Amino acid sequence: MKKTKSLTVFGLITTMAILLSGCVRTTKSGKPYGFVYDYLAKPAQAVMEWIAGFTGSYGWAIIVLTVIVRMFLLPMMVRQMKSSTIQQEKMQLIRPQLNEIQKRQKAAKTPEEQAAVSQAMMSVYKENNISMTGGIGCLPLLIQMPIFAALYAAIRYSPELSHEVFMGIKLGQASWILAVLSFVTYLLQSYLSLLGIPKDQKKQTGAMLLMSPIMILLFTINSPAGLGIYFFIGGLFACLQTLIINLYRPRIRKDVAAEMKDIKTVNVDDLIPKQPETPAQPDEAKTDKRPSNNRNSQRNAGKQNRNHK
């Protein structure tokens, strides 16, 4: 599940990077145009200019805008993380059965047995009401993608924003400080998500949880510092969401244990198609042939003896 989540985040960030790098075009004179600039960057510039009128800085305007967006997404993100945690707890309860099926998968030799093992794996998930994707949803990330695009284009192509200096950092240029801060916050979020899971599961998911922080680091290094502020504040909210789920995890674990009191098992052997038995030949026919052959051989031997005499 963690692997699926990391791959999902990786795919969305890669798509976002492609969109951001190619959706805004410029004329020969350097004037930007295009759908992202006209319908996302310009409104974002107007909103940040309006907020900056109260905060006195575009840097604080980006922080305020990020807090508003993340507060709007917080209930949705917590609900998604709760759904993912429920699936993790269910997976832990059926882990012994999955381990047995995986052993059969390695030992499977015939195509029928391999198909039966795959069917058994899916049946275990289905019978115990477990999602194959682990309750992972992409809606919160999809909602944020237009905001990423708007901030990226607004900061890059707005002279006021790109030349703004916030706490010694130029918002229009990449910042190692913000990249490292974003990496550390998402790394802390990954660590917090490991606190409530068993030790054997930590070994399996620990390395995968590093993927998200590393991808955030690589992306913020190559993005304007204004977008780095968005990622850093977003990472703090991610830590808050994980802490909320960790507080509810004992209750979630109790509810899941009550729901899955009777875990449904699936036998691989029951799913292997039975081969039709070939009819066996009667034993009498075999016994009749043997004496007749012996009698014939004895008669031939007797004739040969008389001829010699």
Short mmCIF file of C-alpha atoms in Angstrom, two decimals:
data_model
loop_
_atom_site.label_atom_id
_atom_site.label_comp_id
_atom_site.label_asym_id
_atom_site.label_seq_id
_atom_site.Cartn_x
_atom_site.Cartn_y
_atom_site.Cartn_z
CA MET A 1 0.00 0.00 0.00
CA LYS A 2 2.77 2.38 0.86
CA LYS A 3 4.44 1.50 -2.38
CA THR A 4 1.25 2.29 -4.24
CA LYS A 5 0.94 5.59 -2.47
CA SER A 6 4.55 6.56 -3.22
CA LEU A 7 4.15 5.65 -6.88
CA THR A 8 0.94 7.67 -7.02
CA VAL A 9 2.63 10.74 -5.55
CA PHE A 10 5.58 10.26 -7.90
CA GLY A 11 3.29 10.06 -10.94
CA LEU A 12 1.34 13.17 -9.97
CA ILE A 13 4.47 15.21 -9.23
CA THR A 14 6.00 14.11 -12.54
CA THR A 15 2.82 15.09 -14.39
CA MET A 16 2.77 18.39 -12.54
CA ALA A 17 6.37 19.13 -13.52
CA ILE A 18 5.62 18.42 -17.20
CA LEU A 19 2.54 20.66 -17.12
CA LEU A 20 4.34 23.50 -15.38
CA SER A 21 7.27 23.43 -17.77
CA GLY A 22 5.25 23.37 -20.99
CA CYS A 23 1.87 25.05 -20.49
CA VAL A 24 3.07 28.68 -20.37
CA ARG A 25 4.47 30.03 -23.60
CA THR A 26 6.12 33.36 -24.31
CA THR A 27 6.20 35.61 -27.35
CA LYS A 28 9.43 36.81 -28.94
CA SER A 29 9.32 39.84 -26.69
CA GLY A 30 9.04 37.59 -23.63
CA LYS A 31 5.37 38.18 -22.85
CA PRO A 32 3.76 35.03 -21.37
CA TYR A 33 0.49 33.61 -22.65
CA GLY A 34 -1.49 30.38 -22.62
CA PHE A 35 -4.25 28.69 -20.64
CA VAL A 36 -2.23 28.28 -17.41
CA TYR A 37 -1.04 31.88 -17.43
CA ASP A 38 -4.35 33.51 -18.45
CA TYR A 39 -6.69 31.46 -16.24
CA LEU A 40 -4.46 30.41 -13.32
CA ALA A 41 -1.40 32.67 -13.00
CA LYS A 42 -3.20 36.00 -13.44
CA PRO A 43 -5.91 35.23 -10.82
CA ALA A 44 -3.19 33.96 -8.45
CA GLN A 45 -1.24 37.20 -8.94
CA ALA A 46 -4.35 39.23 -8.17
CA VAL A 47 -5.10 37.20 -5.02
CA MET A 48 -1.53 37.46 -3.72
CA GLU A 49 -1.39 41.19 -4.47
CA TRP A 50 -4.61 41.62 -2.49
CA ILE A 51 -3.29 39.56 0.46
CA ALA A 52 0.07 41.36 0.28
CA GLY A 53 -1.83 44.61 0.80
CA PHE A 54 -2.64 43.35 4.31
CA THR A 55 0.56 41.41 5.10
CA GLY A 56 2.99 43.85 3.48
CA SER A 57 4.94 41.05 1.76
CA TYR A 58 4.40 38.56 -1.05
CA GLY A 59 6.16 35.92 1.05
CA TRP A 60 3.56 36.22 3.80
CA ALA A 61 0.87 36.32 1.12
CA ILE A 62 2.02 32.90 -0.14
CA ILE A 63 1.99 31.57 3.44
CA VAL A 64 -1.54 32.87 4.08
CA LEU A 65 -2.77 31.43 0.76
CA THR A 66 -1.15 28.07 1.59
CA VAL A 67 -2.78 27.98 5.05
CA ILE A 68 -6.19 28.74 3.53
CA VAL A 69 -5.84 25.99 0.94
CA ARG A 70 -4.54 23.43 3.44
CA MET A 71 -7.25 24.25 5.98
CA PHE A 72 -9.81 23.66 3.23
CA LEU A 73 -8.20 20.31 2.37
CA LEU A 74 -7.56 19.23 5.99
CA PRO A 75 -10.87 17.37 6.57
CA MET A 76 -10.54 15.59 3.22
CA MET A 77 -6.91 14.63 3.88
CA VAL A 78 -7.68 13.36 7.39
CA ARG A 79 -10.58 11.29 6.07
CA GLN A 80 -8.34 9.80 3.38
CA MET A 81 -5.59 9.00 5.90
CA LYS A 82 -8.17 7.40 8.20
CA SER A 83 -9.39 5.20 5.33
CA SER A 84 -5.79 4.24 4.53
CA THR A 85 -5.12 3.43 8.21
CA ILE A 86 -8.19 1.18 8.38
CA GLN A 87 -6.91 -0.75 5.36
CA GLN A 88 -3.48 -1.08 7.00
CA GLU A 89 -5.00 -2.53 10.17
CA LYS A 90 -7.07 -5.01 8.15
CA MET A 91 -3.98 -6.02 6.20
CA GLN A 92 -2.17 -6.71 9.45
CA LEU A 93 -4.93 -9.10 10.56
CA ILE A 94 -4.84 -11.13 7.35
CA ARG A 95 -1.03 -11.06 7.10
CA PRO A 96 -0.56 -14.74 8.17
CA GLN A 97 -2.96 -15.88 5.46
CA LEU A 98 -1.25 -13.70 2.84
CA ASN A 99 2.15 -15.11 3.84
CA GLU A 100 0.89 -18.65 3.24
CA ILE A 101 -0.50 -17.68 -0.15
CA GLN A 102 2.80 -16.03 -1.08
CA LYS A 103 4.63 -19.25 -0.19
CA ARG A 104 2.29 -21.18 -2.48
CA GLN A 105 2.92 -18.56 -5.16
CA LYS A 106 6.67 -19.19 -5.06
CA ALA A 107 6.14 -22.96 -5.11
CA ALA A 108 3.53 -22.93 -7.90
CA LYS A 109 4.66 -24.87 -10.98
CA THR A 110 1.65 -25.41 -13.22
CA PRO A 111 -0.33 -22.56 -14.88
CA GLU A 112 -3.47 -23.81 -13.11
CA GLU A 113 -1.80 -23.51 -9.71
CA GLN A 114 -0.42 -20.06 -10.48
CA ALA A 115 -3.86 -18.84 -11.56
CA ALA A 116 -5.40 -20.35 -8.42
CA VAL A 117 -2.90 -18.54 -6.19
CA SER A 118 -3.64 -15.18 -7.86
CA GLN A 119 -7.36 -15.80 -7.53
CA ALA A 120 -6.92 -16.73 -3.88
CA MET A 121 -5.06 -13.49 -3.20
CA MET A 122 -7.87 -11.41 -4.73
CA SER A 123 -10.50 -13.46 -2.93
CA VAL A 124 -8.86 -12.80 0.46
CA TYR A 125 -9.06 -9.05 -0.18
CA LYS A 126 -12.64 -9.25 -1.46
CA GLU A 127 -13.99 -11.55 1.25
CA ASN A 128 -12.53 -9.38 4.02
CA ASN A 129 -13.60 -6.08 2.40
CA ILE A 130 -10.08 -4.78 1.84
CA SER A 131 -9.25 -2.33 -0.95
CA MET A 132 -6.44 -3.33 -3.31
CA THR A 133 -5.29 0.33 -3.40
CA GLY A 134 -5.25 0.64 0.38
CA GLY A 135 -7.83 3.45 0.55
CA ILE A 136 -5.50 5.83 -1.25
CA GLY A 137 -7.23 8.66 -3.10
CA CYS A 138 -5.79 11.20 -5.51
CA LEU A 139 -8.44 13.91 -5.12
CA PRO A 140 -6.51 16.13 -2.63
CA LEU A 141 -3.43 16.05 -4.86
CA LEU A 142 -5.51 16.72 -7.97
CA ILE A 143 -7.12 19.72 -6.28
CA GLN A 144 -3.68 21.12 -5.43
CA MET A 145 -2.27 20.73 -8.95
CA PRO A 146 -3.97 23.89 -10.33
CA ILE A 147 -2.66 25.77 -7.28
CA PHE A 148 0.87 24.53 -7.96
CA ALA A 149 0.56 25.64 -11.58
CA ALA A 150 -0.88 29.03 -10.59
CA LEU A 151 1.85 29.75 -8.03
CA TYR A 152 4.62 28.52 -10.30
CA ALA A 153 3.55 30.64 -13.26
CA ALA A 154 2.62 33.67 -11.12
CA ILE A 155 5.99 33.76 -9.35
CA ARG A 156 8.03 33.02 -12.47
CA TYR A 157 6.34 35.48 -14.82
CA SER A 158 5.38 38.27 -12.42
CA PRO A 159 8.20 40.82 -11.99
CA GLU A 160 6.85 41.94 -8.60
CA LEU A 161 6.74 38.41 -7.18
CA SER A 162 9.90 37.08 -8.83
CA HIS A 163 12.04 39.94 -7.52
CA GLU A 164 10.48 39.97 -4.05
CA VAL A 165 12.89 39.12 -1.20
CA PHE A 166 11.41 37.35 1.83
CA MET A 167 13.61 36.72 4.86
CA GLY A 168 16.70 37.06 2.69
CA ILE A 169 15.37 34.64 0.04
CA LYS A 170 14.52 35.77 -3.48
CA LEU A 171 11.12 34.26 -4.29
CA GLY A 172 11.80 33.95 -8.02
CA GLN A 173 14.93 31.81 -7.59
CA ALA A 174 15.42 28.31 -6.24
CA SER A 175 16.38 28.09 -2.57
CA TRP A 176 18.36 25.27 -0.99
CA ILE A 177 17.15 26.37 2.43
CA LEU A 178 13.47 25.92 1.55
CA ALA A 179 14.22 22.70 -0.33
CA VAL A 180 15.91 21.21 2.75
CA LEU A 181 13.15 22.49 5.06
CA SER A 182 10.50 20.91 2.82
CA PHE A 183 12.46 17.65 2.76
CA VAL A 184 12.78 17.62 6.57
CA THR A 185 9.07 18.29 7.16
CA TYR A 186 7.97 15.48 4.83
CA LEU A 187 10.63 13.21 6.32
CA LEU A 188 9.19 13.98 9.77
CA GLN A 189 5.71 13.17 8.44
CA SER A 190 7.00 9.80 7.19
CA TYR A 191 8.54 9.09 10.59
CA LEU A 192 5.29 9.96 12.38
CA SER A 193 3.35 7.62 10.13
CA LEU A 194 5.61 4.73 11.25
CA LEU A 195 4.92 5.19 14.95
CA GLY A 196 1.68 3.25 15.08
CA ILE A 197 2.48 0.26 12.88
CA PRO A 198 4.12 -3.08 13.90
CA LYS A 199 7.88 -3.61 13.65
CA ASP A 200 7.71 -6.16 10.83
CA GLN A 201 5.67 -3.74 8.73
CA LYS A 202 8.08 -0.89 9.47
CA LYS A 203 10.90 -2.81 7.77
CA GLN A 204 8.82 -3.21 4.62
CA THR A 205 7.53 0.35 4.39
CA GLY A 206 10.43 2.34 5.85
CA ALA A 207 12.42 2.58 2.62
CA MET A 208 9.33 3.39 0.54
CA LEU A 209 8.41 6.28 2.82
CA LEU A 210 11.65 8.01 1.80
CA MET A 211 10.42 8.35 -1.78
CA SER A 212 8.04 11.25 -1.10
CA PRO A 213 10.55 13.45 0.80
CA ILE A 214 13.22 12.82 -1.84
CA MET A 215 10.84 13.72 -4.68
CA ILE A 216 9.77 16.88 -2.84
CA LEU A 217 13.45 17.79 -2.38
CA LEU A 218 14.25 17.33 -6.07
CA PHE A 219 11.20 19.28 -7.15
CA THR A 220 11.73 22.26 -4.83
CA ILE A 221 15.41 22.53 -5.76
CA ASN A 222 14.36 23.19 -9.37
CA SER A 223 11.40 25.47 -8.54
CA PRO A 224 11.10 29.11 -7.43
CA ALA A 225 11.44 29.68 -3.69
CA GLY A 226 7.82 30.84 -3.54
CA LEU A 227 6.71 27.33 -4.41
CA GLY A 228 9.19 26.01 -1.84
CA ILE A 229 7.29 28.02 0.80
CA TYR A 230 4.09 26.27 -0.30
CA PHE A 231 5.70 22.84 0.08
CA PHE A 232 7.22 23.69 3.46
CA ILE A 233 3.91 24.90 4.95
CA GLY A 234 2.16 21.95 3.30
CA GLY A 235 4.64 19.60 5.00
CA LEU A 236 3.77 21.08 8.40
CA PHE A 237 0.10 20.42 7.71
CA ALA A 238 0.96 16.85 6.65
CA CYS A 239 2.63 16.33 10.04
CA LEU A 240 -0.49 17.69 11.77
CA GLN A 241 -2.72 15.29 9.79
CA THR A 242 -0.53 12.33 10.73
CA LEU A 243 -0.58 13.29 14.43
CA ILE A 244 -4.39 13.42 14.33
CA ILE A 245 -4.53 9.93 12.81
CA ASN A 246 -2.03 8.59 15.35
CA LEU A 247 -4.28 9.82 18.16
CA TYR A 248 -7.23 7.96 16.62
CA ARG A 249 -5.26 4.82 15.67
CA PRO A 250 -6.02 2.83 18.90
CA ARG A 251 -9.74 3.42 18.36
CA ILE A 252 -9.43 2.51 14.67
CA ARG A 253 -7.58 -0.69 15.59
CA LYS A 254 -10.29 -1.62 18.10
CA ASP A 255 -13.09 -1.03 15.56
CA VAL A 256 -11.29 -3.05 12.88
CA ALA A 257 -10.69 -5.95 15.28
CA ALA A 258 -14.41 -6.00 16.13
CA GLU A 259 -15.38 -5.85 12.44
CA MET A 260 -13.01 -8.66 11.46
CA LYS A 261 -13.69 -10.94 14.41
CA ASP A 262 -14.27 -13.82 11.98
CA ILE A 263 -11.59 -13.53 9.30
CA LYS A 264 -12.62 -15.32 6.14
CA THR A 265 -9.98 -17.69 4.80
CA VAL A 266 -9.45 -18.89 1.24
CA ASN A 267 -7.92 -22.30 0.40
CA VAL A 268 -5.76 -22.33 -2.72
CA ASP A 269 -6.39 -26.04 -3.33
CA ASP A 270 -10.13 -25.41 -3.63
CA LEU A 271 -9.48 -23.04 -6.55
CA ILE A 272 -7.32 -25.45 -8.58
CA PRO A 273 -9.45 -27.12 -11.28
CA LYS A 274 -9.76 -30.87 -10.79
CA GLN A 275 -8.28 -33.03 -13.55
CA PRO A 276 -10.63 -35.80 -14.89
CA GLU A 277 -9.46 -39.26 -13.87
CA THR A 278 -8.58 -41.71 -16.68
CA PRO A 279 -10.49 -45.02 -16.46
CA ALA A 280 -8.28 -47.87 -15.28
CA GLN A 281 -8.16 -51.16 -17.23
CA PRO A 282 -9.68 -54.20 -15.51
CA ASP A 283 -7.17 -56.43 -13.74
CA GLU A 284 -8.83 -59.61 -15.07
CA ALA A 285 -7.86 -58.84 -18.64
CA LYS A 286 -4.23 -58.45 -17.57
CA THR A 287 -4.25 -61.73 -15.60
CA ASP A 288 -5.90 -63.64 -18.45
CA LYS A 289 -3.25 -62.62 -20.96
CA ARG A 290 -0.33 -63.70 -18.87
CA PRO A 291 -1.35 -67.41 -18.45
CA SER A 292 -2.32 -67.71 -22.12
CA ASN A 293 1.10 -66.47 -23.17
CA ASN A 294 2.72 -68.92 -20.80
CA ARG A 295 0.63 -71.84 -22.18
CA ASN A 296 1.52 -70.95 -25.76
CA SER A 297 5.20 -70.77 -24.93
CA GLN A 298 5.02 -74.18 -23.19
CA ARG A 299 3.30 -75.78 -26.22
CA ASN A 300 5.94 -74.39 -28.60
CA ALA A 301 8.70 -75.69 -26.36
CA GLY A 302 7.08 -79.17 -26.34
CA LYS A 303 6.84 -79.30 -30.14
CA GLN A 304 10.51 -78.33 -30.50
CA ASN A 305 11.54 -81.13 -28.10
CA ARG A 306 9.56 -83.79 -30.10
CA ASN A 307 11.11 -82.67 -33.37
CA HIS A 308 14.61 -83.07 -31.92
CA LYS A 309 13.80 -86.61 -30.87
#
